[in-house]
Amino acid sequence: MKLHVSPDTFPPRGHEAKRISIVDAAAGVFCREGYAGANIDLIAAEAGVSRQTVYNHHGDKEKLFVAVVRDLTERCNAGIFATIATFPDQPKDLEADLIGFAVRLNQNCICNRDGKFLRKLIQTEGERYPELFAEWLEQGPGRTWPAIAARFARLAYGGYLAIEDPDVAARQFLGLVNAELQTTFMLGGTPSEDEVLQSATNGVRTFLRAFGKRRSVTSVEKQAALAGT
Amino acid sequence: MKLHVSPDTFPPRGHEAKRISIVDAAAGVFCREGYAGANIDLIAAEAGVSRQTVYNHHGDKEKLFVAVVRDLTERCNAGIFATIATFPDQPKDLEADLIGFAVRLNQNCICNRDGKFLRKLIQTEGERYPELFAEWLEQGPGRTWPAIAARFARLAYGGYLAIEDPDVAARQFLGLVNAELQTTFMLGGTPSEDEVLQSATNGVRTFLRAFGKRRSVTSVEKQAALAGT
DNA sequence: GACGAATTAGACAAGAGTGTCTAAATTTGT
DNA sequence: ACAAATTTAGACACTCTTGTCTAATTCGTC
């Protein structure tokens, strides 16, 4: 049997599968125990490899940590950009489409395993290893916020929204759609799908009450728009 | 000289001053290094006491950690309730008064040293010591959110706001006024006063665009209110 | 100033964790 | 099937941290 088996096999088979298993297990242990509290024996056990194999692949603990952060950063950034690509530039139903976008943001980027892990590591180790997270900052928030803001600006230009500053609007959008989830996030929990949907729904409705200009806005705002023109 | 000198004196003089200095230094070290990474030698050095004195006061590392969390929890909860007491129930200028409230929330409860420390410890150690933070959860968010929501309900009852669910409105208020500060928070930084004021100002304006009903609302909403009646 | 309490400095034992090594076993690639 | 590469298991040396102890010193109270 020369078949390369997926990393779901335990213990993992093959050089690449072992590497993935090590990084994956290490991510979990670093998040759970912190960098200082994580030990190589535990990571090796959870990865299903020997301790020496961990060293064979990564040299030392710090290099393993760097590899973990790199992996998470890459995957999270990819996930965010893929989700931004689904932003509703030409919405059929603005409210429903923005709710869908907010839910996808949460499910694909924030509440998923990678998102939770990266956020946790930034919070716990970010100040101790600033250079390590600088790339995340530059490739992550440094590019995603302008990209999201541009999408909101486009909606404004298309007559759907009345916003003054797309950057502020983008950040307030996220603040609103996640308003009811912050305590859960702080405690490291994962909100249920219902909770995500509810927070997104309430948040988008408030956002559109403040900024919405067209169909899918409420009757009051609808009358205001007519009276304003 | 039998004068009790304040804990600003280094090394601290007197039993109580030493206890305060130890807990204070430990808070900083636990936040900076994490629980596992914090060592008693470092805490003792930063407290200006001997290592044995740390043990004399607190028995062991875990008990010291518990004392730190208890202190922070107590002070943060007191700070929040004191700030909620300044909520503008009868605003002269709703927008300005809500901005003032948001700024005070940030300065007294979120961005101050205690708030930052407690938040950091919850994020880094909360999952490992859930029973330790249960009290914070119950006495903190479990009581502050209903209290803030009640204040917003009162504003609604007074005709200032049109909200459906005061609990949701309260959470969205906080999400909005801090929308532009989240990256700074995540990285453990402290926003400047200007940044706090700007985020609060933008957030309150959006909040009032969505929910405001009376004076201090924008012209558009003012006309909507007149047209609505 | 006397006295008891608290603190300090230094030392110790024990355990935990890191990284390295050796030799045997297993896996992989041809 | 075989050789090379990788992994494993076990051991080791070293450092660091924790908690504890002793004796001297300092502090606080009367």
Short mmCIF file of C-alpha atoms (C1' of nucleotides) in Angstrom, two decimals:
data_model
loop_
_atom_site.label_atom_id
_atom_site.label_comp_id
_atom_site.label_asym_id
_atom_site.label_seq_id
_atom_site.Cartn_x
_atom_site.Cartn_y
_atom_site.Cartn_z
CA MET A 1 0.00 0.00 0.00
CA LYS A 2 1.62 3.23 -1.17
CA LEU A 3 -1.54 5.29 -0.86
CA HIS A 4 -1.17 8.73 0.65
CA VAL A 5 -3.87 8.85 3.27
CA SER A 6 -5.53 12.08 4.30
CA PRO A 7 -4.58 13.77 7.58
CA ASP A 8 -7.78 12.39 9.08
CA THR A 9 -5.94 9.12 9.50
CA PHE A 10 -4.49 8.69 12.89
CA PRO A 11 -1.54 8.43 13.24
CA PRO A 12 -0.97 10.37 10.02
CA ARG A 13 0.87 8.58 7.18
CA GLY A 14 3.42 10.35 5.01
CA HIS A 15 5.70 13.32 5.43
CA GLU A 16 3.19 16.01 4.40
CA ALA A 17 0.35 14.50 6.39
CA LYS A 18 2.55 14.44 9.45
CA ARG A 19 3.57 18.04 8.92
CA ILE A 20 -0.09 19.07 8.64
CA SER A 21 -1.02 17.05 11.68
CA ILE A 22 1.73 18.63 13.73
CA VAL A 23 0.83 22.19 12.75
CA ASP A 24 -2.85 21.46 13.29
CA ALA A 25 -2.35 19.97 16.73
CA ALA A 26 0.08 22.70 17.68
CA ALA A 27 -2.47 25.37 16.73
CA GLY A 28 -4.96 23.83 19.12
CA VAL A 29 -2.48 23.43 21.95
CA PHE A 30 -0.97 26.92 21.57
CA CYS A 31 -4.49 28.40 21.63
CA ARG A 32 -5.58 26.36 24.62
CA GLU A 33 -2.47 26.58 26.76
CA GLY A 34 -0.75 29.67 25.41
CA TYR A 35 2.76 29.59 23.97
CA ALA A 36 4.49 29.25 27.34
CA GLY A 37 2.04 26.67 28.62
CA ALA A 38 2.15 24.51 25.52
CA ASN A 39 4.66 21.69 25.64
CA ILE A 40 6.06 19.64 22.83
CA ASP A 41 5.09 16.32 24.41
CA LEU A 42 1.43 17.30 24.35
CA ILE A 43 1.61 18.59 20.78
CA ALA A 44 3.30 15.39 19.66
CA ALA A 45 0.67 13.27 21.37
CA GLU A 46 -2.19 15.21 19.81
CA ALA A 47 -0.53 15.10 16.42
CA GLY A 48 -0.01 11.34 16.68
CA VAL A 49 3.73 11.56 16.09
CA SER A 50 6.80 11.14 18.17
CA ARG A 51 8.34 14.09 19.92
CA GLN A 52 11.45 13.83 17.85
CA THR A 53 9.38 14.07 14.68
CA VAL A 54 8.10 17.42 15.78
CA TYR A 55 11.69 18.57 16.07
CA ASN A 56 12.60 16.97 12.77
CA HIS A 57 9.95 19.01 11.01
CA HIS A 58 10.28 22.33 12.78
CA GLY A 59 13.59 22.53 14.63
CA ASP A 60 12.33 24.11 17.81
CA LYS A 61 9.22 25.32 19.54
CA GLU A 62 9.39 28.87 18.30
CA LYS A 63 9.75 27.81 14.67
CA LEU A 64 6.72 25.60 15.11
CA PHE A 65 4.79 28.54 16.49
CA VAL A 66 5.81 30.69 13.53
CA ALA A 67 4.63 27.95 11.15
CA VAL A 68 1.29 27.75 12.93
CA VAL A 69 0.70 31.51 12.74
CA ARG A 70 1.77 31.59 9.08
CA ASP A 71 -0.67 28.80 8.19
CA LEU A 72 -3.55 30.38 10.06
CA THR A 73 -2.85 33.82 8.62
CA GLU A 74 -2.77 32.52 5.09
CA ARG A 75 -5.96 30.56 5.39
CA CYS A 76 -7.84 33.32 7.20
CA ASN A 77 -6.84 35.97 4.69
CA ALA A 78 -7.86 33.70 1.85
CA GLY A 79 -11.17 33.05 3.57
CA ILE A 80 -11.86 36.73 4.06
CA PHE A 81 -11.10 37.67 0.49
CA ALA A 82 -13.20 34.81 -0.83
CA THR A 83 -16.06 36.06 1.30
CA ILE A 84 -15.61 39.68 0.30
CA ALA A 85 -15.93 38.47 -3.29
CA THR A 86 -19.48 37.45 -2.43
CA PHE A 87 -20.41 40.96 -1.30
CA PRO A 88 -23.80 41.88 -2.82
CA ASP A 89 -22.78 44.64 -5.23
CA GLN A 90 -26.07 44.43 -7.04
CA PRO A 91 -28.46 43.22 -4.43
CA LYS A 92 -31.84 41.78 -5.26
CA ASP A 93 -33.00 42.34 -1.74
CA LEU A 94 -30.53 44.61 0.03
CA GLU A 95 -31.49 43.64 3.54
CA ALA A 96 -31.50 39.92 2.91
CA ASP A 97 -28.31 40.08 0.88
CA LEU A 98 -26.43 42.07 3.52
CA ILE A 99 -27.63 39.65 6.18
CA GLY A 100 -26.33 36.80 4.04
CA PHE A 101 -22.98 38.55 3.69
CA ALA A 102 -22.73 39.15 7.42
CA VAL A 103 -23.52 35.51 8.14
CA ARG A 104 -20.88 34.35 5.66
CA LEU A 105 -18.32 36.69 7.19
CA ASN A 106 -18.96 35.14 10.57
CA GLN A 107 -19.12 31.55 9.43
CA ASN A 108 -16.14 31.67 7.07
CA CYS A 109 -13.84 34.14 8.78
CA ILE A 110 -14.67 34.85 12.38
CA CYS A 111 -16.38 31.91 14.05
CA ASN A 112 -14.63 29.17 12.14
CA ARG A 113 -11.76 27.28 13.68
CA ASP A 114 -9.01 29.19 11.88
CA GLY A 115 -10.55 32.54 12.64
CA LYS A 116 -10.96 31.73 16.30
CA PHE A 117 -7.46 30.35 16.59
CA LEU A 118 -5.80 33.27 14.86
CA ARG A 119 -7.72 35.79 16.89
CA LYS A 120 -6.80 33.98 20.09
CA LEU A 121 -3.12 33.88 19.22
CA ILE A 122 -3.10 37.55 18.29
CA GLN A 123 -4.69 38.42 21.60
CA THR A 124 -2.48 36.23 23.73
CA GLU A 125 0.86 36.41 21.96
CA GLY A 126 0.55 39.41 19.66
CA GLU A 127 2.28 41.83 22.00
CA ARG A 128 5.13 39.43 22.65
CA TYR A 129 5.73 38.64 18.97
CA PRO A 130 4.72 41.80 17.09
CA GLU A 131 6.84 41.11 14.03
CA LEU A 132 5.14 37.76 13.63
CA PHE A 133 1.72 39.31 13.38
CA ALA A 134 2.80 42.30 11.32
CA GLU A 135 2.18 40.34 8.16
CA TRP A 136 -1.29 39.46 9.31
CA LEU A 137 -1.94 43.12 10.01
CA GLU A 138 -0.74 44.21 6.61
CA GLN A 139 -2.25 41.46 4.50
CA GLY A 140 -5.29 41.05 6.72
CA PRO A 141 -7.01 44.12 8.14
CA GLY A 142 -4.82 46.47 6.14
CA ARG A 143 -6.38 45.18 2.94
CA THR A 144 -9.73 43.77 3.96
CA TRP A 145 -11.09 46.96 5.47
CA PRO A 146 -10.45 49.05 2.35
CA ALA A 147 -11.90 46.23 0.23
CA ILE A 148 -15.07 46.04 2.30
CA ALA A 149 -15.32 49.83 2.44
CA ALA A 150 -15.06 49.95 -1.35
CA ARG A 151 -17.99 47.58 -1.62
CA PHE A 152 -20.08 49.80 0.62
CA ALA A 153 -19.03 52.83 -1.40
CA ARG A 154 -20.22 51.05 -4.49
CA LEU A 155 -23.59 50.41 -2.91
CA ALA A 156 -23.77 54.10 -2.04
CA TYR A 157 -22.84 55.07 -5.55
CA GLY A 158 -25.56 52.77 -6.81
CA GLY A 159 -28.10 54.59 -4.72
CA TYR A 160 -28.66 51.92 -2.11
CA LEU A 161 -26.97 53.65 0.80
CA ALA A 162 -26.41 57.17 2.03
CA ILE A 163 -23.04 57.05 3.71
CA GLU A 164 -20.46 59.74 4.22
CA ASP A 165 -17.38 57.71 4.96
CA PRO A 166 -17.23 54.16 3.58
CA ASP A 167 -14.43 53.24 5.96
CA VAL A 168 -16.49 54.18 8.99
CA ALA A 169 -19.58 52.55 7.54
CA ALA A 170 -17.71 49.30 6.98
CA ARG A 171 -16.49 49.17 10.55
CA GLN A 172 -19.89 50.09 11.92
CA PHE A 173 -21.47 47.40 9.79
CA LEU A 174 -19.28 44.79 11.42
CA GLY A 175 -19.80 46.31 14.86
CA LEU A 176 -23.55 46.08 14.37
CA VAL A 177 -23.85 42.60 12.92
CA ASN A 178 -21.68 41.20 15.72
CA ALA A 179 -23.11 43.34 18.50
CA GLU A 180 -24.84 40.45 20.23
CA LEU A 181 -21.91 38.06 19.97
CA GLN A 182 -19.13 39.94 21.73
CA THR A 183 -19.41 38.28 25.12
CA THR A 184 -19.34 34.85 23.51
CA PHE A 185 -16.29 35.85 21.48
CA MET A 186 -14.49 37.19 24.52
CA LEU A 187 -15.03 33.90 26.33
CA GLY A 188 -13.68 31.96 23.39
CA GLY A 189 -17.01 30.37 22.61
CA THR A 190 -18.69 29.74 19.28
CA PRO A 191 -22.13 31.27 18.79
CA SER A 192 -24.82 29.03 17.36
CA GLU A 193 -26.07 29.52 13.82
CA ASP A 194 -29.26 31.00 15.21
CA GLU A 195 -27.32 33.49 17.28
CA VAL A 196 -25.19 34.49 14.30
CA LEU A 197 -28.26 34.92 12.14
CA GLN A 198 -30.11 36.91 14.76
CA SER A 199 -27.24 39.27 15.44
CA ALA A 200 -26.71 39.72 11.71
CA THR A 201 -30.38 40.36 11.10
CA ASN A 202 -30.73 42.90 13.88
CA GLY A 203 -27.48 44.55 12.91
CA VAL A 204 -28.33 44.87 9.21
CA ARG A 205 -31.74 46.29 10.02
CA THR A 206 -30.17 48.96 12.18
CA PHE A 207 -27.55 49.64 9.55
CA LEU A 208 -30.21 50.14 6.91
CA ARG A 209 -32.30 52.29 9.20
CA ALA A 210 -29.29 54.55 9.51
CA PHE A 211 -27.95 54.38 5.97
CA GLY A 212 -30.45 52.70 3.68
CA LYS A 213 -31.94 54.68 0.79
CA ARG A 214 -33.87 52.31 -1.44
CA ARG A 215 -36.17 49.25 -1.56
CA SER A 216 -35.81 47.10 1.53
CA VAL A 217 -35.78 50.25 3.63
CA THR A 218 -38.55 50.83 6.12
CA SER A 219 -41.64 52.84 5.36
CA VAL A 220 -40.45 55.75 7.50
CA GLU A 221 -37.18 56.00 5.66
CA LYS A 222 -38.99 55.49 2.41
CA GLN A 223 -41.13 58.52 3.08
CA ALA A 224 -38.07 60.47 4.16
CA ALA A 225 -36.37 59.67 0.88
CA LEU A 226 -39.37 60.89 -1.05
CA ALA A 227 -39.68 64.00 1.08
CA GLY A 228 -35.95 64.64 0.73
CA THR A 229 -36.04 64.64 -3.07
CA MET B 1 9.00 57.55 61.25
CA LYS B 2 5.83 55.52 61.57
CA LEU B 3 4.14 57.06 58.54
CA HIS B 4 2.21 54.74 56.25
CA VAL B 5 3.51 55.57 52.83
CA SER B 6 1.40 55.07 49.72
CA PRO B 7 2.09 52.14 47.35
CA ASP B 8 3.89 54.61 45.11
CA THR B 9 6.86 54.25 47.39
CA PHE B 10 9.34 51.74 46.17
CA PRO B 11 9.92 49.32 47.80
CA PRO B 12 6.50 49.52 49.44
CA ARG B 13 6.37 50.01 53.21
CA GLY B 14 3.83 48.21 55.37
CA HIS B 15 1.81 45.03 55.07
CA GLU B 16 -1.11 46.45 53.10
CA ALA B 17 1.09 48.44 50.78
CA LYS B 18 3.08 45.33 50.02
CA ARG B 19 -0.03 43.32 49.38
CA ILE B 20 -1.27 45.98 46.93
CA SER B 21 2.11 46.19 45.25
CA ILE B 22 2.25 42.43 44.80
CA VAL B 23 -1.25 42.18 43.33
CA ASP B 24 -0.58 45.17 41.10
CA ALA B 25 2.69 43.85 39.78
CA ALA B 26 1.23 40.38 39.35
CA ALA B 27 -1.63 41.79 37.28
CA GLY B 28 0.86 43.35 34.91
CA VAL B 29 3.04 40.26 34.66
CA PHE B 30 0.13 37.84 34.23
CA CYS B 31 -1.23 40.02 31.45
CA ARG B 32 2.08 40.43 29.73
CA GLU B 33 3.41 36.89 30.03
CA GLY B 34 0.24 34.85 30.56
CA TYR B 35 -0.29 32.72 33.62
CA ALA B 36 2.08 29.95 32.53
CA GLY B 37 4.77 32.37 31.42
CA ALA B 38 4.64 34.52 34.54
CA ASN B 39 7.15 33.57 37.20
CA ILE B 40 7.19 34.52 40.84
CA ASP B 41 10.71 35.94 40.71
CA LEU B 42 9.63 38.52 38.13
CA ILE B 43 6.49 39.42 40.04
CA ALA B 44 8.49 39.84 43.24
CA ALA B 45 11.03 42.07 41.50
CA GLU B 46 8.35 44.28 39.96
CA ALA B 47 6.53 44.47 43.26
CA GLY B 48 9.71 45.42 45.09
CA VAL B 49 9.41 42.58 47.59
CA SER B 50 11.20 39.34 48.19
CA ARG B 51 10.02 36.18 46.62
CA GLN B 52 9.20 34.71 49.99
CA THR B 53 6.96 37.67 50.76
CA VAL B 54 4.85 36.87 47.74
CA TYR B 55 4.37 33.40 49.15
CA ASN B 56 3.72 34.77 52.62
CA HIS B 57 0.86 36.87 51.31
CA HIS B 58 -0.68 34.49 48.85
CA GLY B 59 0.45 30.93 49.46
CA ASP B 60 1.04 29.91 45.87
CA LYS B 61 0.88 31.16 42.32
CA GLU B 62 -2.68 30.15 41.66
CA LYS B 63 -3.98 31.88 44.77
CA LEU B 64 -2.16 35.02 43.70
CA PHE B 65 -3.81 34.78 40.30
CA VAL B 66 -7.22 34.42 41.92
CA ALA B 67 -6.55 37.51 44.05
CA VAL B 68 -5.56 39.48 40.97
CA VAL B 69 -8.70 38.53 39.07
CA ARG B 70 -10.88 39.26 42.11
CA ASP B 71 -9.36 42.72 42.51
CA LEU B 72 -9.71 43.58 38.84
CA THR B 73 -13.26 42.25 38.69
CA GLU B 74 -14.32 44.28 41.69
CA ARG B 75 -12.78 47.49 40.45
CA CYS B 76 -14.05 47.07 36.90
CA ASN B 77 -17.59 46.32 37.97
CA ALA B 78 -17.55 49.30 40.30
CA GLY B 79 -16.26 51.46 37.46
CA ILE B 80 -18.95 50.31 35.08
CA PHE B 81 -21.76 50.90 37.52
CA ALA B 82 -20.42 54.32 38.42
CA THR B 83 -20.36 55.17 34.73
CA ILE B 84 -23.83 53.78 34.07
CA ALA B 85 -25.01 56.10 36.84
CA THR B 86 -23.94 58.98 34.59
CA PHE B 87 -26.16 57.81 31.74
CA PRO B 88 -28.06 60.81 30.33
CA ASP B 89 -31.63 59.93 31.33
CA GLN B 90 -32.77 63.46 30.69
CA PRO B 91 -30.46 64.74 28.04
CA LYS B 92 -30.08 68.37 27.21
CA ASP B 93 -28.51 67.51 23.92
CA LEU B 94 -29.06 63.82 23.22
CA GLU B 95 -26.28 63.43 20.72
CA ALA B 96 -23.68 65.24 22.78
CA ASP B 97 -24.78 63.51 25.97
CA LEU B 98 -24.64 60.05 24.44
CA ILE B 99 -21.22 60.80 23.01
CA GLY B 100 -20.12 61.86 26.47
CA PHE B 101 -21.45 58.63 27.93
CA ALA B 102 -19.70 56.54 25.31
CA VAL B 103 -16.41 58.33 25.95
CA ARG B 104 -16.75 57.80 29.71
CA LEU B 105 -17.51 54.10 29.17
CA ASN B 106 -14.32 53.77 27.21
CA GLN B 107 -12.14 55.85 29.47
CA ASN B 108 -13.40 54.45 32.77
CA CYS B 109 -14.20 50.86 31.92
CA ILE B 110 -12.68 49.65 28.68
CA CYS B 111 -9.46 51.47 27.87
CA ASN B 112 -8.27 52.02 31.41
CA ARG B 113 -5.63 49.81 32.93
CA ASP B 114 -8.04 47.63 34.91
CA GLY B 115 -10.37 47.16 31.99
CA LYS B 116 -7.57 46.21 29.65
CA PHE B 117 -6.04 43.84 32.16
CA LEU B 118 -9.29 42.10 33.02
CA ARG B 119 -10.23 41.73 29.39
CA LYS B 120 -6.81 40.30 28.59
CA LEU B 121 -6.99 37.77 31.41
CA ILE B 122 -10.49 36.69 30.41
CA GLN B 123 -9.32 36.17 26.86
CA THR B 124 -6.13 34.33 27.72
CA GLU B 125 -7.09 32.36 30.81
CA GLY B 126 -10.89 32.40 30.81
CA GLU B 127 -11.29 29.02 29.22
CA ARG B 128 -8.81 27.41 31.56
CA TYR B 129 -10.34 28.88 34.71
CA PRO B 130 -14.05 29.22 33.94
CA GLU B 131 -15.18 29.14 37.57
CA LEU B 132 -12.86 32.04 38.32
CA PHE B 133 -14.49 34.27 35.74
CA ALA B 134 -18.03 33.10 36.43
CA GLU B 135 -18.37 35.77 39.06
CA TRP B 136 -17.23 38.42 36.62
CA LEU B 137 -19.80 37.17 34.14
CA GLU B 138 -22.59 37.26 36.67
CA GLN B 139 -21.73 40.51 38.43
CA GLY B 140 -20.34 42.13 35.30
CA PRO B 141 -22.07 41.65 31.97
CA GLY B 142 -24.96 39.80 33.57
CA ARG B 143 -25.95 43.00 35.37
CA THR B 144 -24.49 45.80 33.31
CA TRP B 145 -26.22 44.92 30.08
CA PRO B 146 -29.70 44.92 31.65
CA ALA B 147 -28.83 48.16 33.44
CA ILE B 148 -27.70 49.88 30.25
CA ALA B 149 -30.66 48.47 28.35
CA ALA B 150 -32.99 49.87 31.00
CA ARG B 151 -31.48 53.31 30.47
CA PHE B 152 -32.08 53.09 26.74
CA ALA B 153 -35.63 51.91 27.40
CA ARG B 154 -36.13 54.94 29.55
CA LEU B 155 -34.93 57.21 26.75
CA ALA B 156 -37.37 55.46 24.44
CA TYR B 157 -40.16 55.87 26.93
CA GLY B 158 -39.27 59.55 27.17
CA GLY B 159 -39.71 59.89 23.44
CA TYR B 160 -36.06 60.31 22.54
CA LEU B 161 -35.57 56.97 20.83
CA ALA B 162 -37.61 54.54 18.78
CA ILE B 163 -36.26 51.14 19.70
CA GLU B 164 -37.91 47.76 19.72
CA ASP B 165 -35.61 45.80 21.93
CA PRO B 166 -33.59 47.73 24.53
CA ASP B 167 -31.20 44.82 25.00
CA VAL B 168 -30.31 44.74 21.33
CA ALA B 169 -30.12 48.52 21.18
CA ALA B 170 -27.70 48.60 24.10
CA ARG B 171 -25.37 46.08 22.51
CA GLN B 172 -25.56 47.82 19.15
CA PHE B 173 -24.79 51.12 20.82
CA LEU B 174 -21.57 49.73 22.19
CA GLY B 175 -20.76 48.00 18.91
CA LEU B 176 -21.17 51.30 17.08
CA VAL B 177 -19.28 53.59 19.41
CA ASN B 178 -16.32 51.20 19.45
CA ALA B 179 -16.49 50.23 15.79
CA GLU B 180 -13.29 52.03 14.87
CA LEU B 181 -11.31 50.77 17.86
CA GLN B 182 -11.54 47.02 17.50
CA THR B 183 -8.22 46.43 15.79
CA THR B 184 -6.44 48.49 18.43
CA PHE B 185 -8.19 46.53 21.17
CA MET B 186 -7.30 43.21 19.60
CA LEU B 187 -3.65 44.17 19.53
CA GLY B 188 -3.74 45.18 23.17
CA GLY B 189 -3.21 48.82 22.42
CA THR B 190 -4.81 51.90 23.93
CA PRO B 191 -6.60 54.23 21.53
CA SER B 192 -5.86 57.93 21.88
CA GLU B 193 -8.45 60.31 23.28
CA ASP B 194 -9.06 61.63 19.79
CA GLU B 195 -9.66 58.15 18.45
CA VAL B 196 -12.06 57.36 21.28
CA LEU B 197 -13.96 60.58 20.73
CA GLN B 198 -14.12 60.12 16.97
CA SER B 199 -15.38 56.55 17.17
CA ALA B 200 -17.92 57.57 19.80
CA THR B 201 -19.08 60.54 17.75
CA ASN B 202 -19.50 58.56 14.56
CA GLY B 203 -21.15 55.71 16.41
CA VAL B 204 -23.65 57.89 18.24
CA ARG B 205 -24.59 59.69 15.06
CA THR B 206 -25.30 56.40 13.35
CA PHE B 207 -27.20 55.17 16.37
CA LEU B 208 -29.39 58.27 16.35
CA ARG B 209 -29.90 58.05 12.62
CA ALA B 210 -31.29 54.59 13.20
CA PHE B 211 -33.15 55.15 16.45
CA GLY B 212 -33.36 58.84 17.23
CA LYS B 213 -36.76 60.55 17.43
CA ARG B 214 -36.32 64.04 18.83
CA ARG B 215 -34.11 67.16 19.05
CA SER B 216 -30.49 66.49 18.28
CA VAL B 217 -31.63 64.26 15.45
CA THR B 218 -30.62 65.16 11.92
CA SER B 219 -32.79 67.25 9.64
CA VAL B 220 -33.83 64.23 7.64
CA GLU B 221 -35.01 62.38 10.67
CA LYS B 222 -36.55 65.57 11.99
CA GLN B 223 -38.67 65.88 8.90
CA ALA B 224 -39.51 62.21 9.11
CA ALA B 225 -40.70 62.68 12.66
CA LEU B 226 -42.93 65.56 11.62
CA ALA B 227 -44.21 63.67 8.61
CA GLY B 228 -44.81 60.62 10.78
CA THR B 229 -47.01 62.50 13.26
"C1'" DG C 1 13.86 50.63 73.67
"C1'" DA C 2 11.81 46.05 73.77
"C1'" DC C 3 9.45 42.68 71.57
"C1'" DG C 4 6.81 40.20 68.25
"C1'" DA C 5 5.62 40.09 63.47
"C1'" DA C 6 6.96 40.52 58.93
"C1'" DT C 7 10.46 40.59 55.57
"C1'" DT C 8 14.68 39.37 53.44
"C1'" DA C 9 18.47 36.67 51.41
"C1'" DG C 10 20.18 32.49 50.38
"C1'" DA C 11 19.85 27.73 49.86
"C1'" DC C 12 17.53 23.46 48.72
"C1'" DA C 13 14.81 19.55 46.54
"C1'" DA C 14 11.84 18.24 43.16
"C1'" DG C 15 9.58 18.40 38.97
"C1'" DA C 16 8.70 20.09 34.35
"C1'" DG C 17 10.15 21.28 29.88
"C1'" DT C 18 13.55 21.84 26.05
"C1'" DG C 19 16.55 20.24 22.82
"C1'" DT C 20 19.81 16.53 21.48
"C1'" DC C 21 21.54 11.92 20.78
"C1'" DT C 22 21.55 6.79 19.58
"C1'" DA C 23 19.90 2.71 17.73
"C1'" DA C 24 16.07 0.14 16.21
"C1'" DA C 25 11.92 0.06 13.57
"C1'" DT C 26 9.07 1.59 9.98
"C1'" DT C 27 7.93 3.85 5.82
"C1'" DT C 28 8.82 5.52 1.34
"C1'" DG C 29 10.56 5.52 -3.28
"C1'" DT C 30 12.72 3.18 -7.07
"C1'" DA D 1 13.37 -6.47 -2.87
"C1'" DC D 2 16.31 -3.16 -1.33
"C1'" DA D 3 18.33 1.18 0.04
"C1'" DA D 4 17.45 5.55 1.73
"C1'" DA D 5 14.73 8.43 4.38
"C1'" DT D 6 11.94 9.06 8.14
"C1'" DT D 7 10.10 7.91 12.40
"C1'" DT D 8 10.16 6.03 16.84
"C1'" DA D 9 11.41 5.00 21.64
"C1'" DG D 10 14.27 5.79 25.18
"C1'" DA D 11 17.73 8.21 27.41
"C1'" DC D 12 20.35 12.26 28.66
"C1'" DA D 13 22.01 17.00 30.20
"C1'" DC D 14 20.64 21.28 31.16
"C1'" DT D 15 17.77 25.14 32.52
"C1'" DC D 16 14.00 27.02 34.70
"C1'" DT D 17 10.30 27.31 38.05
"C1'" DT D 18 7.91 26.23 42.19
"C1'" DG D 19 7.43 25.87 46.85
"C1'" DT D 20 9.84 25.34 51.28
"C1'" DC D 21 13.21 26.08 54.86
"C1'" DT D 22 16.58 28.68 57.93
"C1'" DA D 23 18.63 32.49 60.04
"C1'" DA D 24 19.42 37.31 59.99
"C1'" DT D 25 17.40 41.77 59.43
"C1'" DT D 26 13.83 45.13 59.42
"C1'" DC D 27 9.46 47.00 60.65
"C1'" DG D 28 5.51 48.23 63.52
"C1'" DT D 29 3.45 48.66 67.93
"C1'" DC D 30 3.41 49.55 72.69
#
